[in-house]
mmCIF file of C-alpha atoms and ligand atoms in Angstrom:
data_model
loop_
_atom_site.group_PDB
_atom_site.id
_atom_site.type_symbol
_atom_site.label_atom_id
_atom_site.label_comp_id
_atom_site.label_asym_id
_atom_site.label_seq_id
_atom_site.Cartn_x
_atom_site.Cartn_y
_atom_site.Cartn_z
ATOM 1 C CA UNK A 1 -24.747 3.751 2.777
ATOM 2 C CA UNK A 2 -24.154 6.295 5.389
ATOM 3 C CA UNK A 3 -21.888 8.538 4.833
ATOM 4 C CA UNK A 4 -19.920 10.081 8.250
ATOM 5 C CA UNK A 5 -17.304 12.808 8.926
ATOM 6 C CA UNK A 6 -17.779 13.134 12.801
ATOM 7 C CA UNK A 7 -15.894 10.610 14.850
ATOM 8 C CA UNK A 8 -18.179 10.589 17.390
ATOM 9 C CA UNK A 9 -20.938 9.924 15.214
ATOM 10 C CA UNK A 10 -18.963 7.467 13.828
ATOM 11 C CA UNK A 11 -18.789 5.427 17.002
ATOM 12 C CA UNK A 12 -22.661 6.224 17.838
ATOM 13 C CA UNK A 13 -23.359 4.348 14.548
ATOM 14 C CA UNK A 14 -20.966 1.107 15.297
ATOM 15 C CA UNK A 15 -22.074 1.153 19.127
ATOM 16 C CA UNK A 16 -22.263 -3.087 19.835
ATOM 17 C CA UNK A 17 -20.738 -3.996 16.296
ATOM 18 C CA UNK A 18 -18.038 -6.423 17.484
ATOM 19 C CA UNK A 19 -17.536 -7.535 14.202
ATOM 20 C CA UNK A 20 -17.004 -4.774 11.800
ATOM 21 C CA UNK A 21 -14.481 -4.858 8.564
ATOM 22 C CA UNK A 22 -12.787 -2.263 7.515
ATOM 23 C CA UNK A 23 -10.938 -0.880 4.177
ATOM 24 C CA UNK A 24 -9.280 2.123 4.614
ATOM 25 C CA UNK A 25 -7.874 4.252 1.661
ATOM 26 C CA UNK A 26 -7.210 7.486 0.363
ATOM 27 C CA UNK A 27 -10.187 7.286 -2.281
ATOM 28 C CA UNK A 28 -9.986 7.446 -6.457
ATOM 29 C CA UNK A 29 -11.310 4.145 -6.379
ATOM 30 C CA UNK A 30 -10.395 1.526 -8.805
ATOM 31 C CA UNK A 31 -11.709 -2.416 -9.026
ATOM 32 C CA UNK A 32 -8.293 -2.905 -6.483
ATOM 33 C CA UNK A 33 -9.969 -1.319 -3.903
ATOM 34 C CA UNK A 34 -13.627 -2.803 -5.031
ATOM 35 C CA UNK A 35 -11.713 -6.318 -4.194
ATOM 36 C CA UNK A 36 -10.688 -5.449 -1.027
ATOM 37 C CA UNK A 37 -14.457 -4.133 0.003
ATOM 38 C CA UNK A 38 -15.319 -7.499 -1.081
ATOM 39 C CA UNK A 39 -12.822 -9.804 0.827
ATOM 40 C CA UNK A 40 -13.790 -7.447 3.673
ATOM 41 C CA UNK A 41 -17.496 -8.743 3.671
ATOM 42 C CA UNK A 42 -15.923 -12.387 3.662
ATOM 43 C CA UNK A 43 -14.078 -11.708 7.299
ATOM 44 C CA UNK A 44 -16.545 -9.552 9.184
ATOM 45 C CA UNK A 45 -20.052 -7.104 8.678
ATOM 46 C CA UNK A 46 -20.645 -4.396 8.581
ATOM 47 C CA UNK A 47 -18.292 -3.500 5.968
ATOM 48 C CA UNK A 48 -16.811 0.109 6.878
ATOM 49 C CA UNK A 49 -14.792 1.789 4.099
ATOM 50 C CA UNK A 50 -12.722 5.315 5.191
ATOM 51 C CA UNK A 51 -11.354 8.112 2.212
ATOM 52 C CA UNK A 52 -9.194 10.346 3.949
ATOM 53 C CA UNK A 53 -5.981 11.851 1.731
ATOM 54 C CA UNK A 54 -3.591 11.753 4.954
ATOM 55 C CA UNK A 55 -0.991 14.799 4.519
ATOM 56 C CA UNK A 56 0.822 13.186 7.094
ATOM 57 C CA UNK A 57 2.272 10.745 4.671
ATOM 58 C CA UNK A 58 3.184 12.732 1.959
ATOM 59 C CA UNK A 59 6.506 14.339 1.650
ATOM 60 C CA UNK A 60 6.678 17.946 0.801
ATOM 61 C CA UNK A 61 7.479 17.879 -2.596
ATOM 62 C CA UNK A 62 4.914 14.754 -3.517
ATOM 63 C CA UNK A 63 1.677 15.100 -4.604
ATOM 64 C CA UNK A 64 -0.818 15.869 -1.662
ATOM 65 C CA UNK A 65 -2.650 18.784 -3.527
ATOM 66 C CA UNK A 66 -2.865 17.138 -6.929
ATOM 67 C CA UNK A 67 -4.206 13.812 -5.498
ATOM 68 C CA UNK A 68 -7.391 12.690 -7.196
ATOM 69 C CA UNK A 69 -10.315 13.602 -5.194
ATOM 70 C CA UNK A 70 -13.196 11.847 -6.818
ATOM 71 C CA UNK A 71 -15.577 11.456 -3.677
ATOM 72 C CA UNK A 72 -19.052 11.024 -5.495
ATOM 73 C CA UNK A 73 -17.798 8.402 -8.024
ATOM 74 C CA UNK A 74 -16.590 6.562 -5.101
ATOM 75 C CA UNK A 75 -19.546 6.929 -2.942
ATOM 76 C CA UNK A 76 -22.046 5.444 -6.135
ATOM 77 C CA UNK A 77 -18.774 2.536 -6.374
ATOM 78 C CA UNK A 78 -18.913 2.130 -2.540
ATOM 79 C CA UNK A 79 -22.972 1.677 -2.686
ATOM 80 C CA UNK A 80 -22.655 -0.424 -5.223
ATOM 81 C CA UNK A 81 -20.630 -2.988 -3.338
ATOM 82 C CA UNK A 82 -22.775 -2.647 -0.066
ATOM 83 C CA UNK A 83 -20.189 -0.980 2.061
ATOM 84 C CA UNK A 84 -22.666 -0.319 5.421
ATOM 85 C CA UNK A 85 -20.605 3.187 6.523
ATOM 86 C CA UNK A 86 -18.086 5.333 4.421
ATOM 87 C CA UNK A 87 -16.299 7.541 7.380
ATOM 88 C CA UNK A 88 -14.847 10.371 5.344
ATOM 89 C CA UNK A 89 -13.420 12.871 7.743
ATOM 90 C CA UNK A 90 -12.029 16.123 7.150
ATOM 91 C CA UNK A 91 -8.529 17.369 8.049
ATOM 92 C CA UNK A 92 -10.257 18.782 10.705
ATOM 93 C CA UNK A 93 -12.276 16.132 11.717
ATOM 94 C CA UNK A 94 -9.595 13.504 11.757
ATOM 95 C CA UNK A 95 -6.714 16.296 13.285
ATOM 96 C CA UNK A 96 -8.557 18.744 15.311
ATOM 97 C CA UNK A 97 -5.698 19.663 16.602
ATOM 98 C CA UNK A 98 -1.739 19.471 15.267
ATOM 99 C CA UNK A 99 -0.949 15.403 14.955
ATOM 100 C CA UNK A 100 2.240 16.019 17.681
ATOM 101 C CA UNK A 101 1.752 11.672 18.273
ATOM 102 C CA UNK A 102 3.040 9.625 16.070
ATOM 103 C CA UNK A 103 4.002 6.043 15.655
ATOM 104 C CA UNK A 104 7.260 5.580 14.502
ATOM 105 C CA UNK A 105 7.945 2.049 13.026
ATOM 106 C CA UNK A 106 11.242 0.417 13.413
ATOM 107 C CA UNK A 107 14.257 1.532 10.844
ATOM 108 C CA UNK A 108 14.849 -1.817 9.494
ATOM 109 C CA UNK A 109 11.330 -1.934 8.253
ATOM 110 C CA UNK A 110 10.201 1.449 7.972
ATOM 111 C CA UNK A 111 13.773 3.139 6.993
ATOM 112 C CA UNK A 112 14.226 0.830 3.706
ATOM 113 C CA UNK A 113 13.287 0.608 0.232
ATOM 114 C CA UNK A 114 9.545 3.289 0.422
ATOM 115 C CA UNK A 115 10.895 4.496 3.324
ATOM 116 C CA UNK A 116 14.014 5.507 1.906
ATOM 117 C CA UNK A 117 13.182 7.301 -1.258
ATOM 118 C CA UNK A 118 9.656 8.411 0.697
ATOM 119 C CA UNK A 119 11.029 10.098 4.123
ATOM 120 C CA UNK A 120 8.221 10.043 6.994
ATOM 121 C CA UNK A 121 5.746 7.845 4.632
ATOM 122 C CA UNK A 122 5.444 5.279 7.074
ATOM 123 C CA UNK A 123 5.235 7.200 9.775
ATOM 124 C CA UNK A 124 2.038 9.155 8.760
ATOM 125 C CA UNK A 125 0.913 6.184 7.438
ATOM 126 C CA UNK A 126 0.606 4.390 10.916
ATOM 127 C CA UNK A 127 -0.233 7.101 12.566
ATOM 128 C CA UNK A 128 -3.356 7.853 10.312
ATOM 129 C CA UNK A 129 -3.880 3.571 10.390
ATOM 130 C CA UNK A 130 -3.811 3.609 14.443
ATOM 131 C CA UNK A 131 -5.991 6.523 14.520
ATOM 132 C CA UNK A 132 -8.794 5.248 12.144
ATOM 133 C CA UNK A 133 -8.592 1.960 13.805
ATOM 134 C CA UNK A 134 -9.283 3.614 17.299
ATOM 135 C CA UNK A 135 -12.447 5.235 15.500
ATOM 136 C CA UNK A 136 -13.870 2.131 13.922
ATOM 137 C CA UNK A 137 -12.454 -0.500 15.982
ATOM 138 C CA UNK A 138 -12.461 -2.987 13.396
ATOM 139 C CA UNK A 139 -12.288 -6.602 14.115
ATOM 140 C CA UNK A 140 -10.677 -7.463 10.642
ATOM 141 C CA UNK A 141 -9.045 -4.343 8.732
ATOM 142 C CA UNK A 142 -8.281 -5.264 4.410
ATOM 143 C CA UNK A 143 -5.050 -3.636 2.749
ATOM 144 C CA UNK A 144 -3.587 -4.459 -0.417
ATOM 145 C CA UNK A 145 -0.873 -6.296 -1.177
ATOM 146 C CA UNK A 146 0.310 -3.935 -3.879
ATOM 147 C CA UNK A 147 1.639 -1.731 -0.729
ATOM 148 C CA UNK A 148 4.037 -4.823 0.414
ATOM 149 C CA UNK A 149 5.869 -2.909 3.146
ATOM 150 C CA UNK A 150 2.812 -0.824 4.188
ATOM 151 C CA UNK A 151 1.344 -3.905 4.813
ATOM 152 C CA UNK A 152 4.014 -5.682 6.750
ATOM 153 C CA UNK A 153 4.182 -2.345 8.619
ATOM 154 C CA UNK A 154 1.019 -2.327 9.799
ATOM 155 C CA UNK A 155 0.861 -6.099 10.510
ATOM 156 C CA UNK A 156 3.692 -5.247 12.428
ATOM 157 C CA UNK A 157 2.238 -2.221 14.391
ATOM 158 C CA UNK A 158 -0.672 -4.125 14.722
ATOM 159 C CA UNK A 159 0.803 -7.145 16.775
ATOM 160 C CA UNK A 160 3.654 -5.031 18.580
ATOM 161 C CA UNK A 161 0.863 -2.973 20.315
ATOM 162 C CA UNK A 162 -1.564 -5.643 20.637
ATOM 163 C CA UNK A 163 -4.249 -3.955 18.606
ATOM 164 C CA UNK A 164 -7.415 -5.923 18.720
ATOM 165 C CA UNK A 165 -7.679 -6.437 15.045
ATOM 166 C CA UNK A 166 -6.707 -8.865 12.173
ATOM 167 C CA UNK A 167 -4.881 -7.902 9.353
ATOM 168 C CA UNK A 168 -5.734 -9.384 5.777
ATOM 169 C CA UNK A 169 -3.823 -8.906 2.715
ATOM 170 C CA UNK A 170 -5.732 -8.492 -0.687
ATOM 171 C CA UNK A 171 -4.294 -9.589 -3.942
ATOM 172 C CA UNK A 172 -3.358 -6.905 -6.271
ATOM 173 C CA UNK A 173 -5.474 -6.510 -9.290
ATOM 174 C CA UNK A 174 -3.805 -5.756 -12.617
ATOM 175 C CA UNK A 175 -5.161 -4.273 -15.849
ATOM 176 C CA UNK A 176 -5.052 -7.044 -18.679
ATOM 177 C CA UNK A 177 -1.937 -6.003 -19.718
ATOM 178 C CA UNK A 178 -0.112 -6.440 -15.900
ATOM 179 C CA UNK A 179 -0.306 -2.847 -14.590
ATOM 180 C CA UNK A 180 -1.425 -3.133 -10.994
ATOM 181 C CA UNK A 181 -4.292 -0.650 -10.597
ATOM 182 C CA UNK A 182 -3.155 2.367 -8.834
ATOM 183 C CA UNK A 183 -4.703 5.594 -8.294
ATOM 184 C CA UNK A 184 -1.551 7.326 -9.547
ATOM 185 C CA UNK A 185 -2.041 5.494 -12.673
ATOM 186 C CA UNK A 186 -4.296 8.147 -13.345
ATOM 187 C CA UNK A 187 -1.466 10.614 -14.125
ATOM 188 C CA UNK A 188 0.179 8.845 -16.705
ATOM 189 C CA UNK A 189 0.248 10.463 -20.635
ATOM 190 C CA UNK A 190 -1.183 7.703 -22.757
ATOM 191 C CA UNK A 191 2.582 7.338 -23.963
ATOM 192 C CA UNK A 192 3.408 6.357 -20.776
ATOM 193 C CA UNK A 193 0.418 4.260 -19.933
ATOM 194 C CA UNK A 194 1.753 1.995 -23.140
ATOM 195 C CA UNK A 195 5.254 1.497 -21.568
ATOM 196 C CA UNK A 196 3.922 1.789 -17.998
ATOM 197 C CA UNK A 197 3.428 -2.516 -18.327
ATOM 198 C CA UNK A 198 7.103 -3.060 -18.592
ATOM 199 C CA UNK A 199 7.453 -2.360 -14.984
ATOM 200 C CA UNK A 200 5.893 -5.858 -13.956
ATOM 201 C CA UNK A 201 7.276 -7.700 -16.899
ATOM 202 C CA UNK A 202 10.605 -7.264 -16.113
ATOM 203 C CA UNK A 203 9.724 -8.150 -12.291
ATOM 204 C CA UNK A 204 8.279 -11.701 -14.054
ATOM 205 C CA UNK A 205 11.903 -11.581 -15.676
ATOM 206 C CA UNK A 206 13.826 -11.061 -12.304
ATOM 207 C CA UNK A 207 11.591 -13.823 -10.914
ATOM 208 C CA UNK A 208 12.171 -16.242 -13.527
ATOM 209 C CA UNK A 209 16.401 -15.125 -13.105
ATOM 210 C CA UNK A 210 15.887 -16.213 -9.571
ATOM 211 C CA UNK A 211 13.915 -19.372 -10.263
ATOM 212 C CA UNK A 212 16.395 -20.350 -12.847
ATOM 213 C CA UNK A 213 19.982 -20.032 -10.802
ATOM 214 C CA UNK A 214 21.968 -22.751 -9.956
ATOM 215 C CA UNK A 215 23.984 -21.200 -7.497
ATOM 216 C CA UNK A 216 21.532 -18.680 -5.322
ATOM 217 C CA UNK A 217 24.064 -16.400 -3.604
ATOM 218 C CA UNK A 218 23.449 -13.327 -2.527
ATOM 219 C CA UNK A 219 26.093 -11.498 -4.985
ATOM 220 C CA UNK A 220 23.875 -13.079 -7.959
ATOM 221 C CA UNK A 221 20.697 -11.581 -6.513
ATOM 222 C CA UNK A 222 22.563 -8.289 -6.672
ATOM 223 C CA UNK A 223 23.449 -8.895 -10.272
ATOM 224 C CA UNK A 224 19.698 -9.321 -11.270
ATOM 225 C CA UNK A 225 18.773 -6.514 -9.490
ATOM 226 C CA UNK A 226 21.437 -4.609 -11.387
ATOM 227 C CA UNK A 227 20.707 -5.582 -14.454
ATOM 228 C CA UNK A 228 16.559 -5.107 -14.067
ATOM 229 C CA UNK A 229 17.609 -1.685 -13.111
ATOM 230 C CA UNK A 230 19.202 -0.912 -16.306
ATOM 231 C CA UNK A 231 17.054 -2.156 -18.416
ATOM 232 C CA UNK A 232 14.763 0.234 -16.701
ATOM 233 C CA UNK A 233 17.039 3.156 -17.170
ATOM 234 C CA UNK A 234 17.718 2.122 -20.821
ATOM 235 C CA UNK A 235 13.780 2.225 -21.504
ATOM 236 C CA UNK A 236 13.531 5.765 -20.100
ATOM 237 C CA UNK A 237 12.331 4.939 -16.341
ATOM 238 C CA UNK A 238 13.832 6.565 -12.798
ATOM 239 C CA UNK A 239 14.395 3.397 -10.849
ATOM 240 C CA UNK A 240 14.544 4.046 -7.150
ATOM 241 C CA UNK A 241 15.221 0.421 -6.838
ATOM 242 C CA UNK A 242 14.461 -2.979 -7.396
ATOM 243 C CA UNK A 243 15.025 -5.249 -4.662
ATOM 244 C CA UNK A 244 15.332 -8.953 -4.076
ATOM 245 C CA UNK A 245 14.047 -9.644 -0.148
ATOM 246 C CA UNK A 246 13.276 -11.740 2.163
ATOM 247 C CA UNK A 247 8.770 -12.270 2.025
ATOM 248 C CA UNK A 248 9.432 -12.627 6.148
ATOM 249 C CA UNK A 249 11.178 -9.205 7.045
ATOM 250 C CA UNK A 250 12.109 -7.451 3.576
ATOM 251 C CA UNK A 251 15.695 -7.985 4.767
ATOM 252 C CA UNK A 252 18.463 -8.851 2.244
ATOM 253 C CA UNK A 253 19.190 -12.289 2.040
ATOM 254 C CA UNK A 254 22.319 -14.048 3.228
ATOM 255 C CA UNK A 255 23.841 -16.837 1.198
ATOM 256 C CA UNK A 256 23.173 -18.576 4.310
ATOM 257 C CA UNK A 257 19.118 -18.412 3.911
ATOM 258 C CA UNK A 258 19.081 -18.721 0.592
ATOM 259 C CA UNK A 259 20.764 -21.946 0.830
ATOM 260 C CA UNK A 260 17.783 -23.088 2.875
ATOM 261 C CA UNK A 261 15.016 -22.040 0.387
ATOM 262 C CA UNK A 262 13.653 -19.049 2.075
ATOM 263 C CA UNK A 263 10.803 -17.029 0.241
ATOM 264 C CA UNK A 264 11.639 -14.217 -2.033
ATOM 265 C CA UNK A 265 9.460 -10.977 -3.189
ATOM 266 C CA UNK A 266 10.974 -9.018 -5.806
ATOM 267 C CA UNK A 267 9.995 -5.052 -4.698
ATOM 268 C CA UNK A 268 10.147 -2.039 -7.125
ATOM 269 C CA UNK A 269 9.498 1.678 -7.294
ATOM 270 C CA UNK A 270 10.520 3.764 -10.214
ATOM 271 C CA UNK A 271 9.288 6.740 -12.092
ATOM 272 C CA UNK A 272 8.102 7.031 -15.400
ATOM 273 C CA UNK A 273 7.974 10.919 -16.294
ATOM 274 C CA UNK A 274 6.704 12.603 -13.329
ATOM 275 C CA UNK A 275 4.354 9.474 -12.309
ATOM 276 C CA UNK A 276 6.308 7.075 -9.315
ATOM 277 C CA UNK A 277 4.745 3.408 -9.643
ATOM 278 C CA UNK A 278 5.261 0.569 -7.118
ATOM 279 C CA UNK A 279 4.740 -2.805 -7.572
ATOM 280 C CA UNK A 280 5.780 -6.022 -6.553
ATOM 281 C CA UNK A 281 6.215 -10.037 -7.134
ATOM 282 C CA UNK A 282 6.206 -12.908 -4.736
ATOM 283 C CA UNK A 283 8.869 -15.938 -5.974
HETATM 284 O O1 PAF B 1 -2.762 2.667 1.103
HETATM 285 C C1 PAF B 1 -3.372 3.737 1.292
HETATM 286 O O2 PAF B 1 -4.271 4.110 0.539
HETATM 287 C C2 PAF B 1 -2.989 4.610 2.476
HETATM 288 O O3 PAF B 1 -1.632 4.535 2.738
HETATM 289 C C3 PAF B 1 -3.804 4.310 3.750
HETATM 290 C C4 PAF B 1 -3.551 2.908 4.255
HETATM 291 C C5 PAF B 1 -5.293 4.485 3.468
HETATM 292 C C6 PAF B 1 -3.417 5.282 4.856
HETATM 293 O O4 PAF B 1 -3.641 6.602 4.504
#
């Protein structure tokens, strides 16, 4: 695997690839992000993977400094699945000069639910996405679904300025006990790690609530959502929400479009100690 930091180098390297993958992430890699490498070889080769921790998108009390930084365990997992370039740019590589451009995404999508509790998240996060796409061109680009709105976002971004590159979602991969792998996982006390679970079983709960009502109205999704968040509160967890969308636009739903069967995700974010998880369930 080569390993790159220079964009230009970068580009020297994928000179007549018109057919490159791409993963991109902020490292500390887990099997989630060993799936996604691997659906990536399915839609395009070379496989290129990036590890950049993008200040951009964190706020300025979150956790930029204390990130995990675990480059050469990554690099031996990255050779290990075949990935043909890992671009790994520094700050200075990636933002020779202050990032004054940015690409704002709409407020009904980038305003709600992360973007709420996480001011600006979205906003560094397409920026950095649009600016590692311009230095891999990618015909196919891989990003979890574990990220739901970061990867309707992008999808978004991606179609709205006509970027030459397909966007494919990856399952999320959960421990055996239903935690979906996340690098942040990492912080948790073993304590926590025990109850940390309870976060996606009561999202199977909230699903099952919604499978089982008679009446789907959009005051009755509220209830659930109510409830789930108190039995979060009761266990010891910060909920910053729990949310009942729409899978098309994360938009509430009317009674009007639940009447006609639309698709449901059930999103979540809440903090257990100091540790925030996310996670998420289709219905
Ligand atoms: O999901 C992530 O790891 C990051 O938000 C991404 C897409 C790599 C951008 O920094």
């Amino acid at each position: 695997m080569k390993i790159i930091s220079d964009i230009q180098e970068l580009r020297d390297h994928l000179r007549g690839q018109n057919r490159a993958s791409f993963v991109p992430t902020m490292g500390n890699l887990h099997e989630g992000h060993l799936s996604l490498m691997r659906l990536a070889r399915q839609h395009g080769d070379p496989v290129v993977a990036s590890i950049f921790v993008n200040r951009l998108q964190f706020g300025p009390n979150e956790d930029f400094d204390s990130y995990p930084r675990t480059m050469q365990a990554d690099i031996d997992k990255l050779e290990k699945e075949g990935v043909y370039i890992l671009f790994a740019p520094t700050e200075r590589d990636l933002y020779p000069q202050p990032q004054e451009y940015r690409v704002e995404p709409p407020e009904q999508l980038g305003k709600i639910l992360e973007g709420e509790f996480r001011p600006g998240f979205f906003q560094g996060v397409c920026t950095v996405v649009l600016k590692l796409f311009s230095c891999v061109q990618p015909k196919v680009a891989v990003f979890g679904k574990k990220d739901y709105q970061q990867l309707m976002i992008i999808r978004q971004m991606a179609k709205q300025f006509a970027l030459p590159v397909d966007i494919i979602p990856g399952e999320t991969i959960r421990a055996d006990d239903g935690l979906a792998l996340s690098s942040r996982n990492s912080y948790l006390t073993p304590e926590q790690r025990v109850e940390a679970p309870h976060l996606q079983r009561i999202l199977n709960e909230v699903r099952h609530q919604v499978l089982d009502l008679k009446d789907r109205n959009s005051a009755s999704l509220s209830q659930i959502e109510k409830q789930a968040v108190e039995q979060l509160v009761k266990r010891g967890w910060q909920p910053d929400y729990i949310a009942i969308r729409q899978q098309i636009d994360l938009s509430i739903s009317s009674d009007e479009s639940l009447q006609n069967g639309e698709s449901l995700v059930i999103l979540t974010a809440a903090k257990i100690g100091n540790t925030r998880l996310i996670d998420n369930l289709e219905i």
